[in-house]
């Protein structure tokens, strides 16, 4: 069964750091049919694309709102995607989803259940 | 950066009616790079349409997508009770891979 499971969310003070994880199963993590993304959704708001890592890990793009503060990475031996978030701000409060981009479809066909990050003092 | 603008913000219709949702891009987007999602409260989004007009696996044929260039449309031919949700378009033409702000489809 193809599945993504996020973890690592919680309450953190402004300026602090947090690492999110996304464990993938049921598909080949390094297949170049897929790219892996993070998308977030602030409470009561719409979806915001955050970042992507290419199938070979060499290409990474970021939304301007997180550039220089967030880093996407992966561990292929563990089939796990990461999002390292530094210098967190109140406006980073959101549910964070990892999502699989299927290049044969051109869409996010698999989503995790999301993990909540709350930045508050 | 490509900005997607969805309209209307909220659409109030009754079951059995036809829904037409619009997604307008600030610059041309390849048809292969436009997707639509459905999101219900407390759930992750679900892929409905990819490549502007192809239905994802398991999506009923009452959902259809169309359009090209800067104007794209999601149509639900006959609304079922489970279709009332929020719908987002997204472009993959160039980073950042922005979403539209969403259209809320509510029961009239």
Tab-separated table of C-alpha atoms in Angstrom:
chain	number	residue	atom	x	y	z
A	1	UNK	CA	0.000	0.000	0.000
A	2	UNK	CA	1.379	3.364	-1.046
A	3	UNK	CA	1.501	5.604	1.984
A	4	UNK	CA	3.082	8.735	3.431
A	5	UNK	CA	3.164	9.299	7.182
A	6	UNK	CA	4.321	12.597	8.644
A	7	UNK	CA	5.623	13.138	12.166
A	8	UNK	CA	7.521	15.692	14.210
A	9	UNK	CA	4.963	18.443	14.595
A	10	UNK	CA	4.318	20.232	17.854
A	11	UNK	CA	4.402	23.550	19.672
A	12	UNK	CA	7.597	25.560	19.361
A	13	UNK	CA	8.620	29.071	20.382
A	14	UNK	CA	9.366	31.742	17.781
A	15	UNK	CA	12.976	31.620	16.619
A	16	UNK	CA	13.383	27.948	17.470
A	17	UNK	CA	13.811	24.969	15.139
A	18	UNK	CA	11.865	21.826	14.314
A	19	UNK	CA	12.371	18.829	12.036
A	20	UNK	CA	9.460	17.146	10.293
A	21	UNK	CA	9.690	13.638	8.875
A	22	UNK	CA	7.674	11.877	6.197
A	23	UNK	CA	8.010	8.094	6.005
A	24	UNK	CA	7.195	6.674	2.584
A	25	UNK	CA	6.143	3.105	1.879
A	26	UNK	CA	4.802	1.083	-1.024
A	27	UNK	CA	6.802	2.782	-3.752
A	28	UNK	CA	10.396	3.320	-4.810
A	29	UNK	CA	11.438	6.540	-3.169
A	30	UNK	CA	14.205	7.260	-5.662
A	31	UNK	CA	12.221	6.517	-8.803
A	32	UNK	CA	12.433	9.416	-11.199
A	33	UNK	CA	8.732	9.101	-11.838
A	34	UNK	CA	8.316	10.951	-8.541
A	35	UNK	CA	9.282	14.169	-6.809
A	36	UNK	CA	8.583	14.802	-3.158
A	37	UNK	CA	7.043	18.016	-1.872
A	38	UNK	CA	5.938	19.727	1.318
A	39	UNK	CA	2.710	21.716	1.330
A	40	UNK	CA	1.271	23.591	4.308
A	41	UNK	CA	-2.097	24.937	5.322
A	42	UNK	CA	-2.518	27.589	8.007
A	43	UNK	CA	-5.659	27.269	10.153
A	44	UNK	CA	-8.713	28.221	8.113
A	45	UNK	CA	-6.587	29.085	5.083
A	46	UNK	CA	-5.768	27.615	1.696
A	47	UNK	CA	-2.956	25.380	0.552
A	48	UNK	CA	0.548	26.819	0.240
A	49	UNK	CA	3.295	25.014	-1.641
A	50	UNK	CA	6.510	25.030	0.399
A	51	UNK	CA	9.324	23.046	-1.211
A	52	UNK	CA	10.302	20.188	-3.528
A	53	UNK	CA	13.207	17.784	-3.887
A	54	UNK	CA	13.847	16.010	-7.161
A	55	UNK	CA	14.026	12.241	-7.550
A	56	UNK	CA	17.839	12.260	-7.460
A	57	UNK	CA	18.019	14.814	-4.663
A	58	UNK	CA	19.985	17.336	-6.683
A	59	UNK	CA	17.256	19.917	-7.317
A	60	UNK	CA	15.474	21.745	-4.533
A	61	UNK	CA	13.112	24.686	-4.813
A	62	UNK	CA	11.546	26.745	-2.040
A	63	UNK	CA	8.722	29.218	-1.646
A	64	UNK	CA	10.012	32.737	-0.960
A	65	UNK	CA	8.284	32.674	2.434
A	66	UNK	CA	10.612	29.919	3.697
A	67	UNK	CA	13.738	30.369	1.605
A	68	UNK	CA	16.865	30.535	3.765
A	69	UNK	CA	15.025	29.147	6.808
A	70	UNK	CA	13.697	25.739	5.679
A	71	UNK	CA	15.692	22.866	4.167
A	72	UNK	CA	14.297	19.797	2.442
A	73	UNK	CA	16.293	16.575	2.437
A	74	UNK	CA	15.819	12.829	2.301
A	75	UNK	CA	17.370	9.589	3.486
A	76	UNK	CA	16.905	7.014	0.746
A	77	UNK	CA	18.013	4.156	3.013
A	78	UNK	CA	15.090	4.961	5.308
A	79	UNK	CA	12.656	6.029	2.573
A	80	UNK	CA	12.116	9.196	4.572
A	81	UNK	CA	11.712	12.836	3.584
A	82	UNK	CA	12.611	15.636	5.982
A	83	UNK	CA	11.846	19.298	6.447
A	84	UNK	CA	14.220	21.201	8.706
A	85	UNK	CA	12.621	24.431	9.832
A	86	UNK	CA	14.769	27.108	11.461
A	87	UNK	CA	14.018	30.548	12.861
A	88	UNK	CA	10.336	29.720	13.037
A	89	UNK	CA	7.750	32.494	12.969
A	90	UNK	CA	4.132	32.701	14.054
A	91	UNK	CA	3.110	32.721	10.393
A	92	UNK	CA	4.664	29.264	9.952
A	93	UNK	CA	1.858	27.823	12.083
A	94	UNK	CA	0.105	25.305	9.858
A	95	UNK	CA	-0.610	21.690	9.075
A	96	UNK	CA	2.322	20.407	7.044
A	97	UNK	CA	1.678	17.747	4.432
A	98	UNK	CA	4.184	15.770	2.440
A	99	UNK	CA	2.970	14.841	-1.012
A	100	UNK	CA	4.202	12.693	-3.878
A	101	UNK	CA	4.314	14.268	-7.308
A	102	UNK	CA	3.781	11.685	-10.001
A	103	UNK	CA	5.506	12.910	-13.141
A	104	UNK	CA	3.506	10.558	-15.352
A	105	UNK	CA	0.329	12.312	-14.192
A	106	UNK	CA	1.610	15.749	-13.243
A	107	UNK	CA	-0.155	16.033	-9.913
A	108	UNK	CA	0.152	15.215	-6.208
A	109	UNK	CA	-1.375	11.750	-6.210
A	110	UNK	CA	-0.431	10.678	-2.676
A	111	UNK	CA	-0.664	12.849	0.449
A	112	UNK	CA	0.187	12.214	4.053
A	113	UNK	CA	-2.301	12.878	6.820
A	114	UNK	CA	-0.460	16.030	7.886
A	115	UNK	CA	1.336	17.120	11.042
A	116	UNK	CA	0.494	20.309	12.956
A	117	UNK	CA	3.157	22.877	13.748
A	118	UNK	CA	2.269	25.693	16.142
A	119	UNK	CA	4.715	28.536	16.634
A	120	UNK	CA	3.824	30.393	19.795
A	121	UNK	CA	5.472	31.814	22.874
B	1	UNK	CA	5.894	33.621	-10.473
B	2	UNK	CA	2.575	32.300	-11.770
B	3	UNK	CA	-0.413	33.399	-9.695
B	4	UNK	CA	-3.645	31.403	-9.897
B	5	UNK	CA	-6.943	33.142	-9.189
B	6	UNK	CA	-10.002	30.998	-8.564
B	7	UNK	CA	-13.575	32.151	-8.878
B	8	UNK	CA	-16.011	32.313	-7.332
B	9	UNK	CA	-14.702	32.244	-3.774
B	10	UNK	CA	-17.873	30.498	-2.645
B	11	UNK	CA	-20.455	28.711	-4.775
B	12	UNK	CA	-23.854	27.833	-3.283
B	13	UNK	CA	-25.716	25.129	-5.180
B	14	UNK	CA	-28.122	22.266	-4.565
B	15	UNK	CA	-27.544	18.551	-5.110
B	16	UNK	CA	-28.270	17.633	-8.710
B	17	UNK	CA	-27.161	21.006	-10.053
B	18	UNK	CA	-24.149	21.697	-12.240
B	19	UNK	CA	-21.063	23.387	-10.783
B	20	UNK	CA	-18.559	25.382	-12.806
B	21	UNK	CA	-15.344	26.489	-11.091
B	22	UNK	CA	-12.785	28.762	-12.712
B	23	UNK	CA	-9.009	28.999	-12.369
B	24	UNK	CA	-7.215	31.846	-14.123
B	25	UNK	CA	-3.419	32.027	-14.393
B	26	UNK	CA	-1.391	35.250	-14.483
B	27	UNK	CA	0.576	33.809	-17.401
B	28	UNK	CA	0.167	30.891	-19.739
B	29	UNK	CA	0.380	27.414	-18.210
B	30	UNK	CA	0.879	24.257	-20.198
B	31	UNK	CA	-2.234	22.087	-20.076
B	32	UNK	CA	-0.058	19.207	-18.908
B	33	UNK	CA	0.861	21.250	-15.829
B	34	UNK	CA	-2.538	22.063	-14.308
B	35	UNK	CA	-4.210	19.958	-11.619
B	36	UNK	CA	-7.360	20.173	-9.488
B	37	UNK	CA	-7.835	18.905	-5.927
B	38	UNK	CA	-10.763	18.416	-3.582
B	39	UNK	CA	-10.391	18.914	0.156
B	40	UNK	CA	-12.925	18.088	2.847
B	41	UNK	CA	-12.671	19.349	6.443
B	42	UNK	CA	-9.989	17.590	8.454
B	43	UNK	CA	-8.704	15.669	5.455
B	44	UNK	CA	-5.740	15.927	3.135
B	45	UNK	CA	-6.481	17.096	-0.395
B	46	UNK	CA	-7.318	14.509	-3.052
B	47	UNK	CA	-6.189	14.675	-6.663
B	48	UNK	CA	-9.184	14.980	-8.992
B	49	UNK	CA	-7.844	16.141	-12.345
B	50	UNK	CA	-4.338	16.205	-13.828
B	51	UNK	CA	-3.131	17.509	-17.156
B	52	UNK	CA	-6.079	19.936	-17.061
B	53	UNK	CA	-8.575	17.310	-18.255
B	54	UNK	CA	-7.625	13.776	-17.158
B	55	UNK	CA	-9.426	12.232	-14.220
B	56	UNK	CA	-7.305	10.647	-11.507
B	57	UNK	CA	-7.857	7.047	-10.486
B	58	UNK	CA	-11.254	6.445	-8.931
B	59	UNK	CA	-12.687	9.879	-9.694
B	60	UNK	CA	-16.305	9.716	-10.939
B	61	UNK	CA	-17.011	10.857	-14.485
B	62	UNK	CA	-19.267	13.664	-13.271
B	63	UNK	CA	-15.981	15.536	-12.680
B	64	UNK	CA	-14.378	17.029	-15.763
B	65	UNK	CA	-11.652	19.548	-16.448
B	66	UNK	CA	-11.016	21.755	-19.430
B	67	UNK	CA	-9.128	24.805	-20.575
B	68	UNK	CA	-5.793	25.967	-21.859
B	69	UNK	CA	-3.387	28.879	-21.673
B	70	UNK	CA	-4.569	31.044	-18.788
B	71	UNK	CA	-8.152	29.838	-18.304
B	72	UNK	CA	-9.107	26.500	-16.821
B	73	UNK	CA	-12.410	25.096	-15.615
B	74	UNK	CA	-13.529	22.293	-13.326
B	75	UNK	CA	-17.080	21.136	-13.950
B	76	UNK	CA	-19.172	18.836	-11.791
B	77	UNK	CA	-22.103	17.767	-13.931
B	78	UNK	CA	-24.572	16.719	-11.246
B	79	UNK	CA	-23.681	17.481	-7.661
B	80	UNK	CA	-23.796	14.682	-5.138
B	81	UNK	CA	-23.920	15.416	-1.379
B	82	UNK	CA	-20.302	14.269	-1.008
B	83	UNK	CA	-19.079	16.848	-3.541
B	84	UNK	CA	-19.548	19.804	-1.207
B	85	UNK	CA	-15.993	20.701	-0.288
B	86	UNK	CA	-13.196	23.123	-1.155
B	87	UNK	CA	-11.526	22.861	-4.564
B	88	UNK	CA	-8.035	24.034	-5.481
B	89	UNK	CA	-6.209	24.340	-8.764
B	90	UNK	CA	-2.408	24.094	-8.935
B	91	UNK	CA	0.190	24.694	-11.606
B	92	UNK	CA	3.406	22.758	-12.154
B	93	UNK	CA	4.734	24.821	-15.011
B	94	UNK	CA	7.340	26.641	-12.982
B	95	UNK	CA	8.433	27.035	-9.386
B	96	UNK	CA	6.845	28.127	-7.084
B	97	UNK	CA	4.172	25.511	-7.793
B	98	UNK	CA	1.366	27.707	-6.535
B	99	UNK	CA	-2.177	26.783	-5.671
B	100	UNK	CA	-5.181	28.967	-6.265
B	101	UNK	CA	-6.876	30.344	-3.156
B	102	UNK	CA	-9.695	27.808	-3.414
B	103	UNK	CA	-13.404	27.726	-4.165
B	104	UNK	CA	-15.741	26.580	-1.430
B	105	UNK	CA	-18.688	24.646	-2.804
B	106	UNK	CA	-21.493	24.759	-0.262
B	107	UNK	CA	-25.014	23.399	-0.096
B	108	UNK	CA	-27.662	25.961	-0.894
